Amino acid sequence: MPTIQFAAESTTLVLNGTAITDLAEGDFVELNPVNPHTSHVNSSNGGVSINRRFDADVHDLVVRVQKMSGSDVFLNSASNQDEPVVFNGSLKEDYLRDGVAAAESYILENGTITTQPNNVKNNQDGNGMMEYTIRFRTATRNI
């Protein structure tokens, strides 16, 4: 599935009311659709049954934050809870379209951290980073 990338320096990520602010300059926040949007079942004589999948809106959010930052502490604390922490929030990117300011946003609903945080390096500035993957049941694009 294709990855939707948001430039860290023009993106606002809010999870459970907390702004995730410690993104590395030059990095990207990624939103990855997990499943196809529709399913096709072919039949004889050229027939086809097309249905929208009930799990079509599931997305993985991949975010890298600076190690030991407030955002890392917030996400690490959620990752270490006995019961999974459910995240709701939004992802917004500001950009220019024909010289006019615009924004694209996604509403993120019912997500949980799905993998252990991963220690990574940002190629541009070499800072220590922690990568978190959060799977959301729904990521709805607003334009």
PDB file of C-alpha atoms in Angstrom, residues 9-73:
ATOM      1  CA  GLU A   9       8.163  20.919   9.957  1.00  0.00           C
ATOM      2  CA  SER A  10       4.677  21.693   8.565  1.00  0.00           C
ATOM      3  CA  THR A  11       2.697  18.999  10.397  1.00  0.00           C
ATOM      4  CA  THR A  12       0.710  19.066  13.623  1.00  0.00           C
ATOM      5  CA  LEU A  13      -0.019  15.740  15.313  1.00  0.00           C
ATOM      6  CA  VAL A  14      -2.331  15.656  18.338  1.00  0.00           C
ATOM      7  CA  LEU A  15      -3.004  12.416  20.248  1.00  0.00           C
ATOM      8  CA  ASN A  16      -5.449  12.350  23.174  1.00  0.00           C
ATOM      9  CA  GLY A  17      -5.166  16.121  23.462  1.00  0.00           C
ATOM     10  CA  THR A  18      -1.346  16.117  23.562  1.00  0.00           C
ATOM     11  CA  ALA A  19       0.583  17.804  20.747  1.00  0.00           C
ATOM     12  CA  ILE A  20       3.476  15.653  19.530  1.00  0.00           C
ATOM     13  CA  THR A  21       6.042  18.404  18.965  1.00  0.00           C
ATOM     14  CA  ASP A  22       9.450  16.749  19.073  1.00  0.00           C
ATOM     15  CA  LEU A  23       9.695  15.700  15.417  1.00  0.00           C
ATOM     16  CA  ALA A  24      13.051  15.929  13.626  1.00  0.00           C
ATOM     17  CA  GLU A  25      13.447  18.615  11.005  1.00  0.00           C
ATOM     18  CA  GLY A  26      13.616  17.056   7.556  1.00  0.00           C
ATOM     19  CA  ASP A  27      11.766  13.936   8.701  1.00  0.00           C
ATOM     20  CA  PHE A  28       8.262  12.746   7.787  1.00  0.00           C
ATOM     21  CA  VAL A  29       5.221  11.478   9.651  1.00  0.00           C
ATOM     22  CA  GLU A  30       3.790   8.560   7.680  1.00  0.00           C
ATOM     23  CA  LEU A  31       0.211   7.364   7.347  1.00  0.00           C
ATOM     24  CA  ASN A  32      -0.092   3.962   5.690  1.00  0.00           C
ATOM     25  CA  PRO A  33      -3.378   2.409   4.549  1.00  0.00           C
ATOM     26  CA  VAL A  34      -3.300  -1.218   5.685  1.00  0.00           C
ATOM     27  CA  ASN A  35      -6.050  -2.753   3.541  1.00  0.00           C
ATOM     28  CA  PRO A  36      -7.443  -2.299   0.026  1.00  0.00           C
ATOM     29  CA  HIS A  37     -10.448   0.031  -0.254  1.00  0.00           C
ATOM     30  CA  THR A  38     -12.620  -2.456  -2.152  1.00  0.00           C
ATOM     31  CA  SER A  39     -12.726  -6.168  -2.831  1.00  0.00           C
ATOM     32  CA  HIS A  40     -13.534  -7.767  -6.180  1.00  0.00           C
ATOM     33  CA  VAL A  41     -14.940 -11.239  -6.743  1.00  0.00           C
ATOM     34  CA  ASN A  42     -14.958 -12.335 -10.358  1.00  0.00           C
ATOM     35  CA  SER A  43     -17.595 -14.659 -11.746  1.00  0.00           C
ATOM     36  CA  SER A  44     -18.105 -16.470 -15.008  1.00  0.00           C
ATOM     37  CA  ASN A  45     -19.022 -14.615 -18.199  1.00  0.00           C
ATOM     38  CA  GLY A  46     -17.197 -11.424 -17.160  1.00  0.00           C
ATOM     39  CA  GLY A  47     -19.267 -10.657 -14.057  1.00  0.00           C
ATOM     40  CA  VAL A  48     -17.774  -9.060 -10.974  1.00  0.00           C
ATOM     41  CA  SER A  49     -19.031  -8.285  -7.480  1.00  0.00           C
ATOM     42  CA  ILE A  50     -17.403  -5.188  -5.967  1.00  0.00           C
ATOM     43  CA  ASN A  51     -17.751  -4.343  -2.275  1.00  0.00           C
ATOM     44  CA  ARG A  52     -16.274  -1.712  -0.010  1.00  0.00           C
ATOM     45  CA  ARG A  53     -14.238  -3.476   2.646  1.00  0.00           C
ATOM     46  CA  PHE A  54     -15.362  -2.936   6.244  1.00  0.00           C
ATOM     47  CA  ASP A  55     -11.683  -2.602   7.254  1.00  0.00           C
ATOM     48  CA  ALA A  56     -10.771  -0.199   4.436  1.00  0.00           C
ATOM     49  CA  ASP A  57     -10.137   2.759   6.772  1.00  0.00           C
ATOM     50  CA  VAL A  58      -7.469   1.052   8.939  1.00  0.00           C
ATOM     51  CA  HIS A  59      -4.174   3.008   8.835  1.00  0.00           C
ATOM     52  CA  ASP A  60      -0.779   2.731  10.506  1.00  0.00           C
ATOM     53  CA  LEU A  61       0.715   5.999  11.720  1.00  0.00           C
ATOM     54  CA  VAL A  62       4.515   5.959  11.923  1.00  0.00           C
ATOM     55  CA  VAL A  63       5.997   8.822  13.905  1.00  0.00           C
ATOM     56  CA  ARG A  64       9.600   9.394  14.928  1.00  0.00           C
ATOM     57  CA  VAL A  65      10.273  11.643  17.924  1.00  0.00           C
ATOM     58  CA  GLN A  66      13.481  12.820  19.516  1.00  0.00           C
ATOM     59  CA  LYS A  67      14.709  10.398  22.149  1.00  0.00           C
ATOM     60  CA  MET A  68      14.038  11.454  25.775  1.00  0.00           C
ATOM     61  CA  SER A  69      11.808  14.357  24.675  1.00  0.00           C
ATOM     62  CA  GLY A  70       8.390  15.099  26.150  1.00  0.00           C
ATOM     63  CA  SER A  71       6.760  13.376  23.158  1.00  0.00           C
ATOM     64  CA  ASP A  72       8.934  10.281  23.678  1.00  0.00           C
ATOM     65  CA  VAL A  73       8.022  10.201  27.385  1.00  0.00           C
TER      66      VAL A  73
END
